[in-house]
Short mmCIF file of C-alpha atoms in Angstrom, two decimals:
data_model
loop_
_atom_site.label_atom_id
_atom_site.label_comp_id
_atom_site.label_asym_id
_atom_site.label_seq_id
_atom_site.Cartn_x
_atom_site.Cartn_y
_atom_site.Cartn_z
CA MET A 1 -0.90 -5.70 -34.42
CA VAL A 2 1.97 -3.24 -34.00
CA ARG A 3 1.78 0.54 -34.01
CA THR A 4 4.74 2.86 -33.71
CA ALA A 5 5.26 6.33 -32.26
CA ARG A 6 8.31 8.34 -31.34
CA THR A 7 8.89 9.59 -27.82
CA THR A 8 10.77 12.68 -26.76
CA SER A 9 12.96 13.79 -23.91
CA SER A 10 10.13 16.07 -22.85
CA THR A 11 7.44 14.31 -20.79
CA ALA A 12 4.70 16.77 -21.74
CA ALA A 13 3.01 14.34 -24.11
CA ALA A 14 3.14 11.57 -21.54
CA VAL A 15 1.67 13.81 -18.86
CA ALA A 16 -1.14 14.86 -21.18
CA ALA A 17 -1.88 11.25 -22.05
CA VAL A 18 -2.04 10.07 -18.46
CA LEU A 19 -4.20 13.02 -17.40
CA ALA A 20 -6.52 12.56 -20.36
CA ALA A 21 -6.95 8.85 -19.73
CA ALA A 22 -7.62 9.38 -16.03
CA ALA A 23 -9.98 12.33 -16.42
CA LEU A 24 -11.83 11.36 -19.59
CA GLY A 25 -11.68 7.59 -19.48
CA LEU A 26 -9.87 7.31 -22.78
CA ALA A 27 -8.86 3.91 -24.01
CA PRO A 28 -5.15 3.48 -24.76
CA HIS A 29 -5.52 3.82 -28.53
CA GLN A 30 -7.49 7.05 -28.06
CA ALA A 31 -4.87 8.53 -25.75
CA ARG A 32 -2.17 7.46 -28.20
CA ALA A 33 -3.91 9.20 -31.07
CA ALA A 34 -4.28 12.38 -29.04
CA THR A 35 -0.57 12.57 -28.23
CA ALA A 36 0.93 11.33 -31.50
CA PRO A 37 1.14 14.79 -33.15
CA ALA A 38 3.01 16.24 -30.19
CA ALA A 39 5.40 13.31 -30.16
CA ALA A 40 6.06 13.51 -33.87
CA ALA A 41 6.76 17.23 -33.74
CA SER A 42 9.60 16.89 -31.23
CA SER A 43 13.08 15.45 -31.37
CA ALA A 44 13.11 11.67 -30.97
CA SER A 45 14.84 9.57 -28.37
CA SER A 46 13.78 6.05 -27.40
CA ASP A 47 11.43 4.14 -29.65
CA LEU A 48 7.84 3.39 -28.56
CA ARG A 49 5.72 0.69 -30.17
CA PHE A 50 2.26 -0.57 -29.19
CA HIS A 51 1.74 -4.33 -29.33
CA ASP A 52 -0.83 -7.03 -28.80
CA ILE A 53 1.00 -9.41 -26.47
CA PRO A 54 -0.15 -13.02 -25.92
CA GLY A 55 -1.08 -13.58 -22.28
CA SER A 56 -1.69 -16.84 -20.49
CA GLY A 57 -4.70 -18.92 -21.44
CA GLY A 58 -4.89 -17.49 -24.94
CA ILE A 59 -5.94 -13.92 -24.07
CA THR A 60 -4.42 -10.77 -25.57
CA LEU A 61 -2.77 -8.11 -23.42
CA LYS A 62 -2.44 -4.55 -24.68
CA GLY A 63 1.12 -3.40 -24.21
CA ASN A 64 3.73 -0.89 -25.21
CA VAL A 65 7.44 -1.36 -25.67
CA PHE A 66 10.16 1.24 -25.23
CA THR A 67 13.47 0.40 -26.86
CA PRO A 68 16.68 2.39 -26.39
CA ALA A 69 17.43 4.76 -29.27
CA ASP A 70 20.79 3.12 -29.94
CA ALA A 71 19.35 -0.39 -30.27
CA ARG A 72 20.94 -2.37 -33.07
CA PRO A 73 21.08 -6.03 -34.17
CA GLY A 74 23.12 -8.26 -31.91
CA ARG A 75 22.98 -5.98 -28.88
CA THR A 76 20.82 -6.78 -25.86
CA TYR A 77 19.55 -4.67 -22.98
CA PRO A 78 18.17 -5.39 -19.53
CA LEU A 79 14.40 -5.86 -19.53
CA ILE A 80 11.87 -4.25 -17.20
CA VAL A 81 8.23 -5.38 -17.25
CA LEU A 82 5.59 -3.09 -15.71
CA PRO A 83 2.06 -4.49 -15.10
CA THR A 84 -0.43 -1.65 -14.73
CA SER A 85 -2.20 -0.56 -11.58
CA TRP A 86 -5.81 -1.42 -10.83
CA GLY A 87 -8.03 0.30 -13.37
CA MET A 88 -5.19 1.96 -15.28
CA PRO A 89 -4.44 1.54 -19.02
CA GLN A 90 -1.04 0.74 -20.51
CA ILE A 91 0.00 4.40 -20.79
CA GLU A 92 0.29 4.65 -17.00
CA TYR A 93 4.08 4.27 -16.96
CA VAL A 94 4.89 6.18 -20.17
CA ALA A 95 6.95 8.89 -18.44
CA GLN A 96 9.00 6.51 -16.33
CA ALA A 97 9.32 3.91 -19.08
CA GLU A 98 10.76 6.52 -21.41
CA LYS A 99 13.34 7.55 -18.81
CA LEU A 100 14.33 3.93 -18.28
CA ALA A 101 14.62 3.31 -22.01
CA ASP A 102 16.75 6.43 -22.40
CA ASP A 103 19.02 4.90 -19.75
CA GLY A 104 19.41 1.68 -21.71
CA TYR A 105 16.50 -0.60 -20.80
CA VAL A 106 13.90 -2.39 -22.86
CA VAL A 107 10.66 -1.58 -21.05
CA VAL A 108 7.41 -3.47 -21.63
CA SER A 109 4.27 -2.14 -19.94
CA TYR A 110 0.95 -3.89 -20.32
CA THR A 111 -2.65 -3.44 -19.21
CA SER A 112 -3.41 -6.12 -16.65
CA ARG A 113 -5.95 -8.72 -17.73
CA GLY A 114 -9.60 -7.83 -17.39
CA PHE A 115 -9.04 -4.09 -17.63
CA TRP A 116 -9.63 -1.75 -20.57
CA LEU A 117 -8.75 -3.42 -23.88
CA SER A 118 -6.81 -6.37 -22.50
CA GLY A 119 -8.62 -9.69 -22.64
CA GLY A 120 -9.82 -11.93 -19.86
CA ARG A 121 -11.49 -11.15 -16.55
CA ILE A 122 -10.16 -9.40 -13.45
CA GLU A 123 -8.55 -12.12 -11.33
CA VAL A 124 -7.06 -9.87 -8.58
CA ALA A 125 -3.47 -11.06 -8.97
CA GLY A 126 -4.58 -14.66 -9.19
CA PRO A 127 -2.63 -17.42 -10.93
CA PRO A 128 -3.59 -16.18 -14.43
CA ASP A 129 -2.13 -12.74 -13.66
CA VAL A 130 1.11 -14.29 -12.43
CA ALA A 131 1.25 -16.44 -15.55
CA ASP A 132 0.66 -13.32 -17.65
CA ALA A 133 3.82 -11.72 -16.24
CA SER A 134 5.88 -14.73 -17.32
CA ALA A 135 4.16 -14.78 -20.71
CA VAL A 136 5.08 -11.13 -21.26
CA ILE A 137 8.70 -11.92 -20.37
CA ASP A 138 8.65 -14.80 -22.88
CA TRP A 139 7.26 -12.51 -25.56
CA ALA A 140 9.79 -9.76 -24.82
CA LEU A 141 12.71 -12.18 -25.05
CA ALA A 142 11.44 -13.39 -28.40
CA ASN A 143 10.52 -10.02 -29.91
CA THR A 144 12.79 -7.35 -28.41
CA PRO A 145 16.53 -6.99 -27.76
CA ALA A 146 16.00 -8.03 -24.14
CA ASP A 147 18.67 -9.85 -22.16
CA ALA A 148 17.37 -13.07 -20.57
CA ALA A 149 19.88 -12.81 -17.74
CA ARG A 150 18.79 -9.29 -16.67
CA ILE A 151 15.06 -9.12 -16.05
CA GLY A 152 13.21 -6.86 -13.63
CA LEU A 153 9.57 -6.37 -12.73
CA GLY A 154 7.91 -3.40 -11.12
CA GLY A 155 4.77 -1.41 -10.68
CA VAL A 156 2.46 0.62 -8.53
CA SER A 157 -0.37 -0.84 -6.43
CA TYR A 158 -1.84 -3.75 -8.43
CA GLY A 159 1.31 -3.88 -10.53
CA ALA A 160 3.35 -4.14 -7.35
CA GLY A 161 1.31 -7.04 -6.03
CA ILE A 162 1.59 -8.94 -9.33
CA SER A 163 5.33 -8.27 -9.47
CA LEU A 164 5.96 -9.71 -6.00
CA LEU A 165 3.90 -12.82 -6.73
CA ALA A 166 5.65 -13.26 -10.09
CA SER A 167 9.04 -13.20 -8.34
CA ALA A 168 7.96 -16.31 -6.44
CA HIS A 169 6.90 -18.06 -9.64
CA ASP A 170 9.57 -17.06 -12.15
CA PRO A 171 13.25 -17.41 -11.18
CA ARG A 172 14.31 -15.37 -14.23
CA ILE A 173 13.26 -12.20 -12.37
CA LYS A 174 16.36 -10.65 -10.77
CA ALA A 175 14.97 -7.37 -9.41
CA VAL A 176 11.57 -6.10 -8.27
CA VAL A 177 10.33 -2.63 -7.37
CA ALA A 178 6.93 -2.88 -5.67
CA LEU A 179 5.39 0.52 -4.85
CA SER A 180 2.19 1.03 -2.81
CA GLY A 181 1.43 -2.65 -3.05
CA TRP A 182 0.52 -5.47 -0.73
CA ALA A 183 2.14 -8.60 0.59
CA ASP A 184 -0.92 -9.67 2.61
CA ILE A 185 -4.21 -8.69 1.00
CA ILE A 186 -6.32 -9.90 3.94
CA GLU A 187 -4.30 -7.91 6.46
CA SER A 188 -4.66 -4.93 4.12
CA ILE A 189 -8.44 -4.75 3.73
CA TYR A 190 -9.61 -7.00 6.61
CA SER A 191 -7.23 -6.09 9.43
CA GLY A 192 -8.59 -6.56 12.92
CA ARG A 193 -11.20 -8.85 11.32
CA THR A 194 -12.87 -5.65 10.10
CA GLN A 195 -13.88 -4.87 6.53
CA HIS A 196 -12.18 -1.74 5.21
CA LEU A 197 -15.33 -0.44 3.57
CA GLN A 198 -14.10 2.59 1.64
CA ALA A 199 -11.01 0.80 0.33
CA ALA A 200 -13.04 -2.16 -0.93
CA ALA A 201 -15.71 0.12 -2.41
CA LEU A 202 -13.09 2.16 -4.26
CA LEU A 203 -11.42 -0.94 -5.69
CA GLY A 204 -14.70 -2.64 -6.55
CA GLY A 205 -16.16 0.46 -8.17
CA ALA A 206 -13.03 1.11 -10.22
CA GLY A 207 -13.00 -2.53 -11.29
CA TYR A 208 -16.54 -2.37 -12.62
CA LEU A 209 -15.95 1.00 -14.32
CA THR A 210 -12.72 0.10 -16.11
CA GLY A 211 -12.81 -3.66 -16.42
CA ARG A 212 -14.65 -6.95 -16.24
CA PRO A 213 -14.63 -8.58 -12.79
CA GLY A 214 -14.55 -12.35 -12.92
CA PRO A 215 -17.16 -14.47 -11.15
CA GLU A 216 -14.85 -15.21 -8.23
CA LEU A 217 -14.22 -11.51 -7.61
CA ARG A 218 -17.94 -10.73 -7.82
CA GLN A 219 -18.61 -13.43 -5.25
CA ILE A 220 -15.87 -12.16 -2.93
CA LEU A 221 -17.05 -8.55 -3.16
CA GLY A 222 -20.60 -9.60 -2.37
CA ASP A 223 -19.56 -11.72 0.59
CA PHE A 224 -17.25 -9.00 1.88
CA ALA A 225 -19.79 -6.17 1.70
CA GLY A 226 -22.55 -8.42 3.00
CA SER A 227 -20.54 -9.47 6.08
CA ARG A 228 -20.98 -13.13 5.23
CA LEU A 229 -19.24 -14.73 8.19
CA ASP A 230 -20.18 -18.16 6.88
CA ARG A 231 -17.92 -17.36 3.90
CA GLU A 232 -15.05 -15.87 5.93
CA GLU A 233 -12.81 -18.93 5.61
CA GLN A 234 -13.22 -19.00 1.82
CA MET A 235 -12.45 -15.28 1.61
CA ILE A 236 -9.27 -15.70 3.64
CA GLU A 237 -8.14 -18.62 1.48
CA TRP A 238 -8.82 -16.53 -1.62
CA GLY A 239 -6.64 -13.78 -0.17
CA LYS A 240 -3.79 -16.11 0.75
CA LYS A 241 -3.48 -17.24 -2.86
CA ARG A 242 -2.96 -13.58 -3.79
CA SER A 243 -0.50 -12.64 -1.04
CA ALA A 244 3.26 -12.70 -1.59
CA GLY A 245 3.75 -13.28 2.13
CA GLU A 246 2.36 -16.78 1.62
CA ARG A 247 5.06 -17.41 -1.01
CA ILE A 248 7.99 -16.06 0.97
CA ASP A 249 9.97 -19.31 0.77
CA GLU A 250 9.81 -19.35 -3.03
CA ILE A 251 10.65 -15.65 -3.23
CA ASN A 252 13.70 -16.10 -1.00
CA ALA A 253 14.79 -19.20 -2.92
CA ASN A 254 14.65 -17.33 -6.23
CA GLY A 255 16.66 -14.51 -4.69
CA ALA A 256 15.37 -11.45 -6.55
CA ALA A 257 16.49 -8.09 -5.14
CA ILE A 258 13.30 -6.50 -3.83
CA MET A 259 12.57 -2.84 -3.14
CA LEU A 260 9.33 -2.00 -1.33
CA GLY A 261 7.84 1.48 -1.07
CA ASN A 262 4.67 2.70 0.60
CA ALA A 263 3.03 5.64 2.35
CA TRP A 264 2.29 5.91 6.07
CA GLY A 265 -1.32 6.83 5.43
CA ASP A 266 -2.11 4.27 2.74
CA THR A 267 -5.82 3.64 3.29
CA ILE A 268 -5.90 0.69 0.89
CA PHE A 269 -2.69 -1.18 1.74
CA PRO A 270 -1.55 0.05 5.19
CA PRO A 271 2.20 -0.12 5.88
CA ASN A 272 2.27 -2.78 8.63
CA GLN A 273 1.93 -5.72 6.25
CA TYR A 274 4.76 -4.44 4.02
CA ALA A 275 7.08 -4.02 7.02
CA ALA A 276 6.35 -7.54 8.24
CA PHE A 277 7.01 -8.95 4.76
CA TYR A 278 10.25 -6.99 4.42
CA GLU A 279 11.60 -8.50 7.65
CA ARG A 280 11.09 -12.02 6.25
CA LEU A 281 13.01 -11.38 3.03
CA THR A 282 16.53 -12.83 3.00
CA GLY A 283 17.86 -11.49 -0.31
CA PRO A 284 18.89 -7.93 -1.23
CA LYS A 285 16.10 -5.68 -0.01
CA ARG A 286 15.07 -2.10 0.64
CA LEU A 287 12.06 -0.58 2.41
CA GLU A 288 10.90 3.03 2.01
CA PHE A 289 8.03 4.74 3.84
CA ARG A 290 6.94 8.31 3.18
CA PRO A 291 4.00 10.57 4.03
CA GLY A 292 0.92 10.23 1.84
CA ASP A 293 -1.86 7.87 0.89
CA HIS A 294 -2.25 5.13 -1.65
CA ALA A 295 0.10 5.69 -4.63
CA THR A 296 0.53 9.39 -3.82
CA ALA A 297 4.20 9.04 -2.86
CA GLU A 298 5.09 7.98 -6.40
CA GLY A 299 2.18 9.68 -8.21
CA THR A 300 4.05 12.77 -9.38
CA GLY A 301 6.70 10.53 -10.92
CA LEU A 302 4.05 8.97 -13.16
CA LEU A 303 3.57 12.45 -14.57
CA GLY A 304 7.27 12.78 -15.30
CA LEU A 305 7.96 15.16 -12.40
CA PRO A 306 10.94 14.80 -10.03
CA ASN A 307 10.15 12.08 -7.51
CA ASP A 308 12.36 10.46 -4.86
CA THR A 309 10.56 7.13 -5.04
CA TRP A 310 11.12 6.70 -8.77
CA THR A 311 14.69 7.99 -8.53
CA ASN A 312 15.48 5.22 -6.07
CA ALA A 313 13.56 2.70 -8.16
CA HIS A 314 15.81 3.51 -11.13
CA ARG A 315 18.89 3.22 -8.88
CA TRP A 316 17.64 -0.18 -7.69
CA PHE A 317 17.27 -1.49 -11.22
CA ASP A 318 20.64 -0.01 -12.22
CA ARG A 319 22.35 -1.81 -9.35
CA TYR A 320 20.77 -5.22 -9.79
CA LEU A 321 20.21 -5.38 -13.56
CA LYS A 322 23.21 -3.39 -14.79
CA GLY A 323 25.61 -4.03 -11.92
CA GLU A 324 26.25 -0.33 -11.35
CA ARG A 325 27.97 0.56 -8.08
CA ASN A 326 25.68 3.48 -7.32
CA GLY A 327 25.57 3.04 -3.54
CA VAL A 328 21.92 2.03 -3.23
CA ASP A 329 22.96 -1.29 -1.71
CA THR A 330 25.36 0.27 0.81
CA GLU A 331 22.85 2.76 2.24
CA ALA A 332 20.77 1.88 5.28
CA PRO A 333 18.17 -0.46 3.75
CA VAL A 334 15.20 1.03 5.64
CA GLN A 335 14.58 4.64 4.63
CA ILE A 336 11.73 6.61 6.16
CA LYS A 337 10.50 10.18 6.17
CA SER A 338 8.50 11.49 9.11
CA ARG A 339 5.09 13.00 8.42
CA SER A 340 6.22 16.06 10.38
CA SER A 341 9.64 16.75 8.81
CA GLU A 342 11.39 16.71 5.46
CA GLY A 343 14.58 14.69 5.94
CA TYR A 344 15.11 10.96 5.55
CA GLU A 345 16.17 8.62 8.33
CA GLY A 346 18.08 5.42 7.66
CA TYR A 347 17.88 2.22 9.71
CA ALA A 348 19.54 -1.18 9.53
CA ASP A 349 16.20 -2.98 9.71
CA TRP A 350 12.55 -2.37 10.56
CA LYS A 351 13.01 -3.33 14.21
CA SER A 352 15.54 -0.51 14.61
CA VAL A 353 13.02 2.17 13.61
CA GLY A 354 11.70 2.34 17.18
CA SER A 355 15.11 1.72 18.73
CA GLY A 356 14.71 4.58 21.22
CA GLY A 357 12.53 2.34 23.36
CA THR A 358 8.83 2.46 24.09
CA GLU A 359 6.82 4.75 26.30
CA LYS A 360 3.87 3.06 28.01
CA LEU A 361 0.87 5.24 28.67
CA PRO A 362 -1.38 3.64 31.30
CA LEU A 363 -5.11 3.43 30.63
CA SER A 364 -6.06 3.12 34.27
CA ASP A 365 -9.60 4.51 34.25
CA SER A 366 -12.48 2.28 33.23
CA GLU A 367 -14.50 3.68 30.31
CA HIS A 368 -18.00 2.68 29.21
CA VAL A 369 -19.43 3.51 25.77
CA PHE A 370 -22.66 2.98 23.87
CA THR A 371 -22.08 1.60 20.38
CA GLY A 372 -23.51 2.51 17.00
CA VAL A 373 -22.94 6.28 17.12
CA ASP A 374 -20.03 8.07 15.46
CA SER A 375 -18.37 10.23 18.10
CA GLY A 376 -16.59 12.38 15.53
CA ALA A 377 -13.26 10.62 15.93
CA ASP A 378 -12.62 9.18 12.46
CA GLY A 379 -9.71 7.91 10.40
CA GLY A 380 -10.56 10.27 7.54
CA VAL A 381 -11.54 9.63 3.93
CA VAL A 382 -9.80 7.13 1.68
CA LEU A 383 -7.10 8.86 -0.44
CA LEU A 384 -8.15 12.41 0.44
CA SER A 385 -6.99 12.48 4.07
CA GLY A 386 -3.58 11.04 3.29
CA ILE A 387 -3.05 13.54 0.47
CA LEU A 388 -3.88 16.44 2.79
CA ASP A 389 -1.47 15.06 5.36
CA GLN A 390 1.25 14.64 2.72
CA PHE A 391 1.04 18.04 1.07
CA ALA A 392 -0.53 20.29 3.73
CA LYS A 393 0.46 18.41 6.91
CA ALA A 394 -3.24 18.42 7.77
CA PRO A 395 -4.27 14.99 9.08
CA PRO A 396 -7.82 14.34 10.32
CA THR A 397 -8.52 16.38 13.46
CA VAL A 398 -11.00 16.39 16.31
CA SER A 399 -11.67 18.50 19.40
CA VAL A 400 -10.82 16.01 22.12
CA PRO A 401 -12.57 17.92 24.98
CA LEU A 402 -15.79 18.02 22.95
CA LEU A 403 -15.95 14.30 22.16
CA PRO A 404 -19.20 12.90 23.58
CA ARG A 405 -18.11 10.61 26.40
CA ALA A 406 -21.18 8.42 26.05
CA PHE A 407 -19.89 7.27 22.67
CA ALA A 408 -16.11 7.73 22.97
CA ALA A 409 -13.65 6.47 25.57
CA VAL A 410 -10.84 8.98 26.10
CA TRP A 411 -7.52 8.77 27.93
CA GLN A 412 -4.92 11.56 27.86
CA SER A 413 -1.28 11.66 28.87
CA PRO A 414 0.29 14.51 30.84
CA ARG A 415 1.83 17.29 28.76
CA GLN A 416 5.04 16.10 27.13
CA ASP A 417 8.19 17.61 28.67
CA ALA A 418 10.09 17.14 25.39
CA ASP A 419 9.47 16.32 21.74
CA ARG A 420 8.39 12.74 21.12
CA ARG A 421 9.41 11.21 17.79
CA ILE A 422 7.02 8.30 17.30
CA ARG A 423 8.46 5.68 14.97
CA GLY A 424 6.95 2.32 14.10
CA THR A 425 3.87 0.54 15.40
CA VAL A 426 1.84 1.81 18.35
CA LYS A 427 0.29 -1.07 20.29
CA LEU A 428 -2.86 -1.10 22.40
CA HIS A 429 -3.50 -3.59 25.17
CA THR A 430 -6.84 -3.46 26.95
CA THR A 431 -9.64 -5.53 28.43
CA VAL A 432 -13.09 -5.39 26.85
CA THR A 433 -16.42 -6.43 28.32
CA PRO A 434 -19.30 -6.54 25.79
CA THR A 435 -23.03 -6.71 26.31
CA ALA A 436 -23.45 -8.50 22.95
CA PRO A 437 -21.50 -11.37 21.35
CA ASP A 438 -20.44 -9.29 18.33
CA GLY A 439 -18.95 -5.84 18.12
CA THR A 440 -16.49 -3.41 16.55
CA PHE A 441 -14.40 -0.61 17.96
CA VAL A 442 -11.76 1.67 16.48
CA ALA A 443 -8.73 2.98 18.38
CA TYR A 444 -7.18 6.35 17.54
CA LEU A 445 -4.01 7.98 18.80
CA TYR A 446 -4.04 11.80 18.69
CA ASP A 447 -1.46 14.53 19.14
CA VAL A 448 -3.38 17.07 21.24
CA GLY A 449 -2.31 20.72 21.23
CA PRO A 450 -2.89 23.38 23.89
CA LEU A 451 -6.41 24.17 22.59
CA GLY A 452 -7.48 20.52 22.73
CA ILE A 453 -7.37 19.96 18.96
CA GLY A 454 -6.15 16.46 18.26
CA LYS A 455 -4.28 15.57 15.07
CA LEU A 456 -4.55 11.92 14.09
CA VAL A 457 -1.30 10.00 14.59
CA SER A 458 -2.65 6.53 13.83
CA ASN A 459 -5.71 4.28 14.12
CA ALA A 460 -6.87 0.71 13.63
CA PRO A 461 -10.16 -1.22 13.84
CA TYR A 462 -10.99 -4.35 15.82
CA THR A 463 -13.99 -6.67 15.44
CA PHE A 464 -15.01 -9.67 17.54
CA HIS A 465 -17.65 -12.34 17.08
CA GLY A 466 -19.12 -14.99 19.33
CA LYS A 467 -17.96 -13.61 22.68
CA PRO A 468 -20.03 -14.46 25.79
CA ARG A 469 -22.17 -11.56 26.95
CA GLY A 470 -20.74 -9.79 29.97
CA GLN A 471 -17.50 -11.79 29.94
CA SER A 472 -14.24 -9.84 29.71
CA PHE A 473 -11.51 -10.65 27.22
CA GLY A 474 -8.10 -9.18 26.45
CA VAL A 475 -7.28 -7.34 23.21
CA ASP A 476 -3.88 -6.64 21.68
CA LEU A 477 -4.21 -4.33 18.70
CA ASP A 478 -1.47 -2.94 16.47
CA LEU A 479 -2.28 0.50 15.11
CA PHE A 480 -1.09 1.34 11.62
CA SER A 481 2.65 2.07 11.58
CA THR A 482 3.72 5.68 11.31
CA ALA A 483 6.45 8.27 11.85
CA TYR A 484 5.15 11.36 13.61
CA ASP A 485 6.77 14.05 15.79
CA VAL A 486 4.79 15.24 18.82
CA PRO A 487 5.92 18.72 19.95
CA GLU A 488 6.92 19.52 23.49
CA GLY A 489 3.96 20.65 25.60
CA HIS A 490 1.43 18.53 23.68
CA ARG A 491 -0.43 15.51 25.01
CA LEU A 492 -1.11 12.11 23.54
CA ALA A 493 -4.71 10.95 23.64
CA LEU A 494 -6.13 7.51 23.00
CA VAL A 495 -9.72 7.58 21.83
CA ILE A 496 -11.92 4.55 21.22
CA ASP A 497 -15.31 4.69 19.54
CA THR A 498 -17.42 2.21 17.59
CA VAL A 499 -18.24 3.80 14.22
CA ASP A 500 -15.91 5.02 11.48
CA PRO A 501 -16.91 5.57 7.83
CA LEU A 502 -13.70 3.81 6.73
CA TYR A 503 -14.91 0.48 8.12
CA ILE A 504 -17.94 -1.79 8.38
CA GLU A 505 -19.00 -2.08 12.03
CA HIS A 506 -20.70 -5.04 13.67
CA ASN A 507 -22.38 -3.52 16.72
CA PRO A 508 -25.94 -4.73 17.45
CA THR A 509 -28.49 -2.05 18.32
CA GLY A 510 -28.23 -1.03 21.95
CA ALA A 511 -24.92 -2.81 22.58
CA GLN A 512 -22.36 -1.37 25.00
CA LEU A 513 -18.63 -1.86 25.57
CA THR A 514 -16.61 -1.39 28.74
CA PHE A 515 -12.83 -0.89 28.60
CA SER A 516 -11.15 -1.65 31.90
CA SER A 517 -7.68 -2.10 33.39
CA PRO A 518 -7.59 -5.06 35.79
CA ARG A 519 -4.89 -4.94 38.45
CA THR A 520 -3.48 -8.26 37.22
CA ASP A 521 -3.53 -7.18 33.56
CA PRO A 522 -3.24 -3.38 33.24
CA SER A 523 -4.30 -1.65 30.05
CA TYR A 524 -1.83 0.57 28.23
CA VAL A 525 -0.71 2.09 24.96
CA SER A 526 2.88 1.31 23.97
CA VAL A 527 4.43 4.09 21.87
CA PRO A 528 7.72 3.31 20.02
CA LEU A 529 10.18 6.20 19.92
CA ARG A 530 13.11 7.14 17.76
CA GLU A 531 16.49 7.02 19.44
CA GLN A 532 17.44 10.56 20.51
#
């Protein structure tokens, strides 16, 4: 089945379609019908057609195809394939796809299997999803004026994860733009051996609302939420099959040019795992980190509004699919924007981000806490907190002097004698003595102003199982990477408590934790700084 509409240089119709689908739950054909009159009434540019595209295993994928307005027999164009995000229909990329087509690309976007009107079950970027990406490429080469030698893949979130995995499987892919995605799904939602509760609940809920989870996903979600430690090994193996980091050798061998983009506050796919993956890539590569939460850095671009992330994505495709000398490959490949300022900073690699050295803050005092009570120090709310930080510079806050010391361990630095530009990954080293074999704690780093109000700089959870009661053990914990400027006269505070709504905790009733600093193994927080 093929249906045709005409797109316009204005993105108003695309914006209306995306908003309507998101707010009202419209299926793609309903959104298309709602916007067709507006499209027909305006001057035409690139051509848009809606197609049923054969996926792997005999299913049908709902897709749309943008073709440049000047397309004619015998002429080919570079191809860009865009798998949709988790829970999103095929109209997700309409605004950006139109811009790409107007710039001379064939663009095929399709609803990922298991969602909306596409066939199959949700496989969470499993082998069938990777095979789908190749099947869509095959179809595009056979049915559109696409050039087999110039193929790119891209997407946001779920589409990013599928694109990275497809680049390991299909050597025809020459360029990838993976925005707000993952390279290690276990490190993303199970870091510190702790379930990221709100992230998993959001993904699971959206999956059931907009699609058809397969039996394997239903099993994994049940095991994850139920803290089935007896199934932990199977869950990790499931995640490895869906993590591009496990296919790094194939990705490097195929040699696609890969651009990664993410937000510092991404509460679904935190930035650490993307940075680690970027460092292992050997081909052309670029890494961008900005303020925000999951998919918020590129979200305005999906509505057709000016957006730095999408501007650079287009430049990336232009360089590696069209061969344009636009300078994107000669810029510093790591580009970051601090959460506290507006300008971009360029670095030669991820390791150079904290090239100003590290400042070690000693945690010399022993602290003892009772578990199972939320002290008030929290990492925020999935999506909402990162958006507030991005647009209002209002991260989660807490009154550090008022934190109940029975349930929160607190260490504070002296007042800073100069601005501190934190860049990269803050690391905690401490010694823990539990009264129970299982437990969870969450570490937070705060920027504390003169009135004692702490603004969250970073956090991370840590869970242990099977430890001997009363026996101390060392912990090295990486907090989520960030870029944050601490003003002169402020303090840094490390806070540790045992309950955070973002995570599932594993503290038995009545359990206690002691954090100490043995003389032979002192505890500290290592803070990476930007070179002055």
